[in-house]
Amino acid sequence: YWQANPHLHNIPIWYASKMASKALRVYQTYVNMMNLRIRSSMDVGNPFSFRYIKNLKSINVNDFDDRGPSVVFASPGMLQSGVSRKLFDRWCTDPKNGVVIAGYAVENTLAKELQSEPEEVTSLEGKKQQVLLTVETVSFSAHVDFVQNRDFITRVNPGHIVLVHGSGQEMSRLRNAMKVVFNKYPEDRRPTIAMPGNCVPVRLPFSLRKEAKVLGRLAAVASSGDSGSAGATEVKEGDEIQGVLFTHNFQTRVCAAADLPTYTQLRVGSVESVLHVPFAGAVDTLKLFLGEMFQGVTSYEDAAGNVTFGLHEDNVRVVTGVVPRQLTIKWDASPVNDMLADAAVALIMHAQSSAASIRITSKPCFHGEDDAAGGGGEPSAKKSKVEEDKSAKTTRMKMAHKLLLDQFSAVEADFDNGLFTIKCEQTREQEEVVCMASLEFAEDGGGVKINVECADEQQGALVRDCLLQLGRATAPFSLKP
């Protein structure tokens, strides 16, 4: 209307409602979900972006500039409080102003009182003031009328009706009219109609529904035993059957999970979970730890050489080799399988940090010695146990030698006997202090004993601490200081 009348373009229209502002943003965003008429108007512009209607962002009525003409949509509609009541109290004494009451007005509200055209009303501050503005009432409601209410109730066919919203007079009319409608029904089909006052309890009798219709293959089992198989006995009262309980068209039914697509729109599916866990150990180590934790672990190797371990009848699968230095854990999601997968992940993470795991997995490296000898071939597999132990001790000695060289001025090493001669500089007198250190390895290769002899106790402690730190960093062999 404003757009069709240019002489109104300079008169602003405001709406003062936070709820309306939020709702309008939803309509502006999802215009494509409206009806065809609204969607077709998108060719011109967003139909919910109004040119002449703006949001009154400040709800403070005292700050509102009303020196010129304007139109304000304000809530609440019953004029009991809020912006609408404050504006009414401010404008009601001027005959140039007017108020339009849209829709139904509740009894004992100012909106209902204005429909009787009173000469004066009481303001929010308790003062009497004249009503000189014009009052108009328009029929505008988002609620249904009696005919629509009656049609809806009869189609639902409820057992009980409770009227709780509206004026007492109008609800009494609805109740009496509904009684006339339902008196035409047989007595056993007539619903009860209650119109309680505020805080008055209503007691409704209900019978619990304890029956369910069995469908599909479950019905065959229930009627003739195990699907008619030889020797099957008829299912009797008290016997247990397993199925899915669902409600369709207000009727409770039971069927097997595989029959759900037949009798409902539901589909049975499963979720496969896949998790990648870092693992640098050997397959034999993994097999040992899984076998210690889980019973009946199965294993098989595919054509690509990837080994799969099956847990709990292969419901959880641990696969090696798919991703380098990682294990792939696969399982069908379920409470039991999720718990087993979590236990497997915790076990794998523990296995990598366990001293036993490192002893099983670790293999001494002989690349330098074999290359120098020009041997080639497969030295690791063919070396005797004595040679492997000796090489492992030599490797640890070299690690200790390198660490000591980084810390002290000069270090001489006797790898065969496990001896070190360390020369340490004295900062005060600039004299060298010689310390002797030895590493004695146990026969099983698991432990090492550190001996340090030095005239300067402080320097000797430094050498000992250096070797101890190395021992802790190169676990699993235990330390015997």
mmCIF file of N, CA and C in Angstrom, residues 134-232:
data_model
loop_
_atom_site.group_PDB
_atom_site.id
_atom_site.type_symbol
_atom_site.label_atom_id
_atom_site.label_comp_id
_atom_site.label_asym_id
_atom_site.label_seq_id
_atom_site.Cartn_x
_atom_site.Cartn_y
_atom_site.Cartn_z
ATOM 1 N N THR A 134 -8.398 7.557 17.965
ATOM 2 C CA THR A 134 -9.376 6.660 17.340
ATOM 3 C C THR A 134 -8.975 5.219 17.584
ATOM 4 N N VAL A 135 -9.980 4.358 17.744
ATOM 5 C CA VAL A 135 -9.755 2.938 18.004
ATOM 6 C C VAL A 135 -10.426 2.131 16.903
ATOM 7 N N GLU A 136 -9.652 1.263 16.240
ATOM 8 C CA GLU A 136 -10.177 0.389 15.205
ATOM 9 C C GLU A 136 -9.799 -1.053 15.536
ATOM 10 N N THR A 137 -10.696 -1.967 15.220
ATOM 11 C CA THR A 137 -10.449 -3.392 15.424
ATOM 12 C C THR A 137 -10.595 -4.115 14.095
ATOM 13 N N VAL A 138 -9.588 -4.920 13.755
ATOM 14 C CA VAL A 138 -9.630 -5.683 12.503
ATOM 15 C C VAL A 138 -9.585 -7.157 12.844
ATOM 16 N N SER A 139 -10.226 -7.965 12.018
ATOM 17 C CA SER A 139 -10.245 -9.415 12.232
ATOM 18 C C SER A 139 -8.968 -9.996 11.631
ATOM 19 N N PHE A 140 -8.062 -10.335 12.498
ATOM 20 C CA PHE A 140 -6.779 -10.873 12.055
ATOM 21 C C PHE A 140 -6.323 -11.882 13.093
ATOM 22 N N SER A 141 -6.350 -13.158 12.747
ATOM 23 C CA SER A 141 -6.025 -14.187 13.728
ATOM 24 C C SER A 141 -5.306 -15.349 13.057
ATOM 25 N N ALA A 142 -4.361 -15.901 13.764
ATOM 26 C CA ALA A 142 -3.657 -17.095 13.286
ATOM 27 C C ALA A 142 -4.290 -18.370 13.833
ATOM 28 N N HIS A 143 -5.416 -18.233 14.556
ATOM 29 C CA HIS A 143 -6.072 -19.380 15.162
ATOM 30 C C HIS A 143 -7.222 -19.859 14.278
ATOM 31 N N VAL A 144 -7.591 -21.132 14.473
ATOM 32 C CA VAL A 144 -8.691 -21.707 13.696
ATOM 33 C C VAL A 144 -10.024 -21.287 14.306
ATOM 34 N N ASP A 145 -11.086 -21.438 13.510
ATOM 35 C CA ASP A 145 -12.426 -21.149 14.026
ATOM 36 C C ASP A 145 -13.083 -22.449 14.486
ATOM 37 N N PHE A 146 -14.365 -22.359 14.834
ATOM 38 C CA PHE A 146 -15.056 -23.534 15.375
ATOM 39 C C PHE A 146 -15.129 -24.666 14.360
ATOM 40 N N VAL A 147 -15.442 -24.348 13.123
ATOM 41 C CA VAL A 147 -15.595 -25.399 12.109
ATOM 42 C C VAL A 147 -14.285 -26.156 11.919
ATOM 43 N N GLN A 148 -13.188 -25.416 11.855
ATOM 44 C CA GLN A 148 -11.893 -26.073 11.696
ATOM 45 C C GLN A 148 -11.523 -26.884 12.933
ATOM 46 N N ASN A 149 -11.818 -26.342 14.121
ATOM 47 C CA ASN A 149 -11.572 -27.091 15.353
ATOM 48 C C ASN A 149 -12.380 -28.381 15.388
ATOM 49 N N ARG A 150 -13.661 -28.279 15.036
ATOM 50 C CA ARG A 150 -14.536 -29.455 15.061
ATOM 51 C C ARG A 150 -14.047 -30.517 14.080
ATOM 52 N N ASP A 151 -13.700 -30.104 12.863
ATOM 53 C CA ASP A 151 -13.236 -31.077 11.866
ATOM 54 C C ASP A 151 -11.949 -31.761 12.307
ATOM 55 N N PHE A 152 -11.050 -30.983 12.896
ATOM 56 C CA PHE A 152 -9.787 -31.569 13.347
ATOM 57 C C PHE A 152 -10.017 -32.577 14.468
ATOM 58 N N ILE A 153 -10.836 -32.219 15.454
ATOM 59 C CA ILE A 153 -11.074 -33.098 16.597
ATOM 60 C C ILE A 153 -11.761 -34.388 16.153
ATOM 61 N N THR A 154 -12.735 -34.271 15.279
ATOM 62 C CA THR A 154 -13.444 -35.479 14.835
ATOM 63 C C THR A 154 -12.541 -36.398 14.010
ATOM 64 N N ARG A 155 -11.611 -35.838 13.263
ATOM 65 C CA ARG A 155 -10.697 -36.677 12.488
ATOM 66 C C ARG A 155 -9.674 -37.373 13.390
ATOM 67 N N VAL A 156 -9.220 -36.669 14.421
ATOM 68 C CA VAL A 156 -8.292 -37.299 15.368
ATOM 69 C C VAL A 156 -9.007 -38.365 16.200
ATOM 70 N N ASN A 157 -10.280 -38.144 16.483
ATOM 71 C CA ASN A 157 -11.105 -39.076 17.247
ATOM 72 C C ASN A 157 -10.465 -39.400 18.596
ATOM 73 N N PRO A 158 -10.248 -38.407 19.454
ATOM 74 C CA PRO A 158 -9.578 -38.652 20.739
ATOM 75 C C PRO A 158 -10.522 -39.297 21.737
ATOM 76 N N GLY A 159 -9.932 -39.877 22.775
ATOM 77 C CA GLY A 159 -10.737 -40.433 23.854
ATOM 78 C C GLY A 159 -11.072 -39.399 24.907
ATOM 79 N N HIS A 160 -10.257 -38.324 24.988
ATOM 80 C CA HIS A 160 -10.466 -37.282 25.984
ATOM 81 C C HIS A 160 -10.134 -35.930 25.360
ATOM 82 N N ILE A 161 -10.908 -34.919 25.707
ATOM 83 C CA ILE A 161 -10.671 -33.551 25.243
ATOM 84 C C ILE A 161 -10.618 -32.647 26.463
ATOM 85 N N VAL A 162 -9.546 -31.828 26.560
ATOM 86 C CA VAL A 162 -9.383 -30.893 27.675
ATOM 87 C C VAL A 162 -9.207 -29.501 27.082
ATOM 88 N N LEU A 163 -10.124 -28.585 27.377
ATOM 89 C CA LEU A 163 -10.065 -27.209 26.891
ATOM 90 C C LEU A 163 -9.333 -26.368 27.940
ATOM 91 N N VAL A 164 -8.230 -25.735 27.521
ATOM 92 C CA VAL A 164 -7.381 -25.042 28.502
ATOM 93 C C VAL A 164 -7.063 -23.608 28.112
ATOM 94 N N HIS A 165 -7.371 -23.172 26.880
ATOM 95 C CA HIS A 165 -6.897 -21.865 26.432
ATOM 96 C C HIS A 165 -8.064 -21.066 25.854
ATOM 97 N N GLY A 166 -8.228 -19.838 26.349
ATOM 98 C CA GLY A 166 -9.280 -18.973 25.837
ATOM 99 C C GLY A 166 -10.152 -18.436 26.955
ATOM 100 N N SER A 167 -11.061 -17.579 26.600
ATOM 101 C CA SER A 167 -11.984 -17.033 27.591
ATOM 102 C C SER A 167 -13.002 -18.090 27.985
ATOM 103 N N GLY A 168 -13.485 -17.980 29.228
ATOM 104 C CA GLY A 168 -14.424 -18.974 29.722
ATOM 105 C C GLY A 168 -15.692 -19.067 28.884
ATOM 106 N N GLN A 169 -16.210 -17.909 28.432
ATOM 107 C CA GLN A 169 -17.450 -17.902 27.662
ATOM 108 C C GLN A 169 -17.272 -18.622 26.331
ATOM 109 N N GLU A 170 -16.155 -18.324 25.639
ATOM 110 C CA GLU A 170 -15.948 -18.933 24.335
ATOM 111 C C GLU A 170 -15.678 -20.430 24.470
ATOM 112 N N MET A 171 -14.926 -20.828 25.495
ATOM 113 C CA MET A 171 -14.665 -22.255 25.691
ATOM 114 C C MET A 171 -15.939 -23.009 26.041
ATOM 115 N N SER A 172 -16.842 -22.362 26.789
ATOM 116 C CA SER A 172 -18.122 -23.015 27.112
ATOM 117 C C SER A 172 -18.938 -23.243 25.852
ATOM 118 N N ARG A 173 -18.900 -22.270 24.951
ATOM 119 C CA ARG A 173 -19.616 -22.443 23.681
ATOM 120 C C ARG A 173 -19.033 -23.603 22.884
ATOM 121 N N LEU A 174 -17.686 -23.692 22.851
ATOM 122 C CA LEU A 174 -17.051 -24.785 22.116
ATOM 123 C C LEU A 174 -17.378 -26.134 22.754
ATOM 124 N N ARG A 175 -17.347 -26.185 24.083
ATOM 125 C CA ARG A 175 -17.641 -27.443 24.760
ATOM 126 C C ARG A 175 -19.068 -27.903 24.477
ATOM 127 N N ASN A 176 -20.032 -26.984 24.563
ATOM 128 C CA ASN A 176 -21.426 -27.351 24.313
ATOM 129 C C ASN A 176 -21.640 -27.792 22.872
ATOM 130 N N ALA A 177 -20.969 -27.102 21.948
ATOM 131 C CA ALA A 177 -21.113 -27.481 20.542
ATOM 132 C C ALA A 177 -20.502 -28.859 20.282
ATOM 133 N N MET A 178 -19.360 -29.151 20.919
ATOM 134 C CA MET A 178 -18.740 -30.458 20.720
ATOM 135 C C MET A 178 -19.580 -31.568 21.338
ATOM 136 N N LYS A 179 -20.263 -31.279 22.448
ATOM 137 C CA LYS A 179 -21.154 -32.289 23.034
ATOM 138 C C LYS A 179 -22.288 -32.637 22.086
ATOM 139 N N VAL A 180 -22.812 -31.627 21.408
ATOM 140 C CA VAL A 180 -23.877 -31.889 20.430
ATOM 141 C C VAL A 180 -23.358 -32.796 19.318
ATOM 142 N N VAL A 181 -22.105 -32.549 18.893
ATOM 143 C CA VAL A 181 -21.528 -33.364 17.820
ATOM 144 C C VAL A 181 -21.334 -34.800 18.276
ATOM 145 N N PHE A 182 -20.763 -34.986 19.482
ATOM 146 C CA PHE A 182 -20.405 -36.331 19.921
ATOM 147 C C PHE A 182 -21.587 -37.086 20.513
ATOM 148 N N ASN A 183 -22.685 -36.416 20.832
ATOM 149 C CA ASN A 183 -23.873 -37.139 21.299
ATOM 150 C C ASN A 183 -24.466 -38.008 20.207
ATOM 151 N N LYS A 184 -24.097 -37.744 18.950
ATOM 152 C CA LYS A 184 -24.561 -38.577 17.838
ATOM 153 C C LYS A 184 -23.762 -39.874 17.729
ATOM 154 N N TYR A 185 -22.620 -39.981 18.479
ATOM 155 C CA TYR A 185 -21.795 -41.168 18.431
ATOM 156 C C TYR A 185 -22.342 -42.218 19.381
ATOM 157 N N PRO A 186 -22.021 -43.493 19.178
ATOM 158 C CA PRO A 186 -22.368 -44.514 20.184
ATOM 159 C C PRO A 186 -21.710 -44.165 21.526
ATOM 160 N N GLU A 187 -22.324 -44.603 22.590
ATOM 161 C CA GLU A 187 -21.868 -44.195 23.921
ATOM 162 C C GLU A 187 -20.435 -44.625 24.199
ATOM 163 N N ASP A 188 -20.016 -45.793 23.694
ATOM 164 C CA ASP A 188 -18.665 -46.271 23.954
ATOM 165 C C ASP A 188 -17.611 -45.526 23.129
ATOM 166 N N ARG A 189 -18.032 -44.679 22.188
ATOM 167 C CA ARG A 189 -17.080 -43.937 21.357
ATOM 168 C C ARG A 189 -17.060 -42.447 21.678
ATOM 169 N N ARG A 190 -17.881 -42.016 22.641
ATOM 170 C CA ARG A 190 -17.934 -40.594 22.964
ATOM 171 C C ARG A 190 -16.740 -40.202 23.842
ATOM 172 N N PRO A 191 -16.002 -39.177 23.466
ATOM 173 C CA PRO A 191 -14.879 -38.733 24.309
ATOM 174 C C PRO A 191 -15.389 -37.915 25.484
ATOM 175 N N THR A 192 -14.588 -37.874 26.541
ATOM 176 C CA THR A 192 -14.893 -36.996 27.658
ATOM 177 C C THR A 192 -14.384 -35.593 27.339
ATOM 178 N N ILE A 193 -15.179 -34.570 27.748
ATOM 179 C CA ILE A 193 -14.803 -33.180 27.495
ATOM 180 C C ILE A 193 -14.719 -32.470 28.837
ATOM 181 N N ALA A 194 -13.526 -31.939 29.150
ATOM 182 C CA ALA A 194 -13.308 -31.239 30.414
ATOM 183 C C ALA A 194 -12.857 -29.815 30.137
ATOM 184 N N MET A 195 -13.301 -28.891 30.998
ATOM 185 C CA MET A 195 -12.884 -27.495 30.906
ATOM 186 C C MET A 195 -12.486 -27.031 32.303
ATOM 187 N N PRO A 196 -11.328 -27.449 32.795
ATOM 188 C CA PRO A 196 -10.954 -27.156 34.186
ATOM 189 C C PRO A 196 -10.523 -25.704 34.351
ATOM 190 N N GLY A 197 -10.689 -25.211 35.559
ATOM 191 C CA GLY A 197 -10.161 -23.895 35.872
ATOM 192 C C GLY A 197 -8.651 -23.963 36.093
ATOM 193 N N ASN A 198 -8.045 -22.822 36.311
ATOM 194 C CA ASN A 198 -6.609 -22.784 36.549
ATOM 195 C C ASN A 198 -6.244 -23.586 37.785
ATOM 196 N N CYS A 199 -5.190 -24.388 37.674
ATOM 197 C CA CYS A 199 -4.663 -25.199 38.778
ATOM 198 C C CYS A 199 -5.620 -26.287 39.247
ATOM 199 N N VAL A 200 -6.642 -26.598 38.465
ATOM 200 C CA VAL A 200 -7.570 -27.679 38.811
ATOM 201 C C VAL A 200 -7.109 -28.952 38.102
ATOM 202 N N PRO A 201 -6.778 -30.019 38.834
ATOM 203 C CA PRO A 201 -6.287 -31.241 38.183
ATOM 204 C C PRO A 201 -7.392 -31.958 37.423
ATOM 205 N N VAL A 202 -6.980 -32.665 36.369
ATOM 206 C CA VAL A 202 -7.897 -33.488 35.579
ATOM 207 C C VAL A 202 -7.356 -34.907 35.579
ATOM 208 N N ARG A 203 -8.164 -35.871 35.942
ATOM 209 C CA ARG A 203 -7.755 -37.266 35.982
ATOM 210 C C ARG A 203 -8.364 -37.993 34.790
ATOM 211 N N LEU A 204 -7.485 -38.625 34.007
ATOM 212 C CA LEU A 204 -7.910 -39.335 32.800
ATOM 213 C C LEU A 204 -7.529 -40.801 32.921
ATOM 214 N N PRO A 205 -8.472 -41.722 32.790
ATOM 215 C CA PRO A 205 -8.137 -43.157 32.860
ATOM 216 C C PRO A 205 -7.554 -43.645 31.534
ATOM 217 N N PHE A 206 -6.462 -44.377 31.608
ATOM 218 C CA PHE A 206 -5.845 -44.952 30.428
ATOM 219 C C PHE A 206 -5.559 -46.420 30.689
ATOM 220 N N SER A 207 -5.738 -47.232 29.679
ATOM 221 C CA SER A 207 -5.379 -48.655 29.779
ATOM 222 C C SER A 207 -4.094 -48.875 29.004
ATOM 223 N N LEU A 208 -3.137 -49.555 29.647
ATOM 224 C CA LEU A 208 -1.860 -49.817 29.004
ATOM 225 C C LEU A 208 -2.024 -50.846 27.896
ATOM 226 N N ARG A 209 -1.425 -50.548 26.763
ATOM 227 C CA ARG A 209 -1.494 -51.463 25.634
ATOM 228 C C ARG A 209 -0.380 -52.494 25.777
ATOM 229 N N LYS A 210 -0.762 -53.750 25.897
ATOM 230 C CA LYS A 210 0.209 -54.805 26.152
ATOM 231 C C LYS A 210 0.269 -55.813 25.012
ATOM 232 N N GLU A 211 -0.351 -55.537 23.912
ATOM 233 C CA GLU A 211 -0.382 -56.486 22.816
ATOM 234 C C GLU A 211 0.445 -55.956 21.651
ATOM 235 N N ALA A 212 1.114 -56.852 20.951
ATOM 236 C CA ALA A 212 1.889 -56.500 19.762
ATOM 237 C C ALA A 212 1.700 -57.612 18.738
ATOM 238 N N LYS A 213 1.483 -57.231 17.517
ATOM 239 C CA LYS A 213 1.293 -58.191 16.435
ATOM 240 C C LYS A 213 2.642 -58.618 15.893
ATOM 241 N N VAL A 214 2.853 -59.928 15.798
ATOM 242 C CA VAL A 214 4.108 -60.482 15.300
ATOM 243 C C VAL A 214 3.986 -60.703 13.800
ATOM 244 N N LEU A 215 4.988 -60.222 13.049
ATOM 245 C CA LEU A 215 4.939 -60.262 11.595
ATOM 246 C C LEU A 215 6.113 -61.053 11.034
ATOM 247 N N GLY A 216 5.987 -61.462 9.775
ATOM 248 C CA GLY A 216 7.095 -62.031 9.021
ATOM 249 C C GLY A 216 7.588 -63.351 9.555
ATOM 250 N N ARG A 217 8.894 -63.527 9.468
ATOM 251 C CA ARG A 217 9.486 -64.807 9.852
ATOM 252 C C ARG A 217 9.323 -65.087 11.344
ATOM 253 N N LEU A 218 9.206 -64.025 12.165
ATOM 254 C CA LEU A 218 8.943 -64.257 13.584
ATOM 255 C C LEU A 218 7.575 -64.891 13.786
ATOM 256 N N ALA A 219 6.605 -64.486 12.961
ATOM 257 C CA ALA A 219 5.269 -65.083 13.062
ATOM 258 C C ALA A 219 5.320 -66.558 12.688
ATOM 259 N N ALA A 220 6.147 -66.913 11.694
ATOM 260 C CA ALA A 220 6.273 -68.318 11.323
ATOM 261 C C ALA A 220 6.887 -69.127 12.450
ATOM 262 N N VAL A 221 7.893 -68.540 13.130
ATOM 263 C CA VAL A 221 8.521 -69.233 14.256
ATOM 264 C C VAL A 221 7.533 -69.397 15.397
ATOM 265 N N ALA A 222 6.766 -68.329 15.680
ATOM 266 C CA ALA A 222 5.839 -68.368 16.808
ATOM 267 C C ALA A 222 4.698 -69.344 16.576
ATOM 268 N N SER A 223 4.337 -69.573 15.298
ATOM 269 C CA SER A 223 3.182 -70.426 15.024
ATOM 270 C C SER A 223 3.566 -71.886 14.834
ATOM 271 N N SER A 224 4.809 -72.145 14.316
ATOM 272 C CA SER A 224 5.149 -73.527 14.009
ATOM 273 C C SER A 224 6.561 -73.902 14.447
ATOM 274 N N GLY A 225 7.087 -73.212 15.456
ATOM 275 C CA GLY A 225 8.431 -73.536 15.888
ATOM 276 C C GLY A 225 9.460 -72.862 15.020
ATOM 277 N N ASP A 226 10.591 -73.494 14.836
ATOM 278 C CA ASP A 226 11.721 -72.916 14.110
ATOM 279 C C ASP A 226 11.476 -72.998 12.609
ATOM 280 N N SER A 227 10.555 -72.116 12.100
ATOM 281 C CA SER A 227 10.248 -72.017 10.677
ATOM 282 C C SER A 227 9.851 -73.368 10.094
ATOM 283 N N GLY A 228 9.192 -74.208 10.895
ATOM 284 C CA GLY A 228 8.711 -75.474 10.359
ATOM 285 C C GLY A 228 9.770 -76.530 10.218
ATOM 286 N N SER A 229 10.950 -76.347 10.799
ATOM 287 C CA SER A 229 12.008 -77.333 10.671
ATOM 288 C C SER A 229 11.653 -78.594 11.445
ATOM 289 N N ALA A 230 12.299 -79.669 11.067
ATOM 290 C CA ALA A 230 11.994 -80.953 11.684
ATOM 291 C C ALA A 230 12.329 -80.923 13.165
ATOM 292 N N GLY A 231 11.425 -81.446 13.965
ATOM 293 C CA GLY A 231 11.664 -81.515 15.393
ATOM 294 C C GLY A 231 11.397 -80.232 16.133
ATOM 295 N N ALA A 232 10.923 -79.155 15.436
ATOM 296 C CA ALA A 232 10.681 -77.878 16.095
ATOM 297 C C ALA A 232 9.406 -77.959 16.913
#
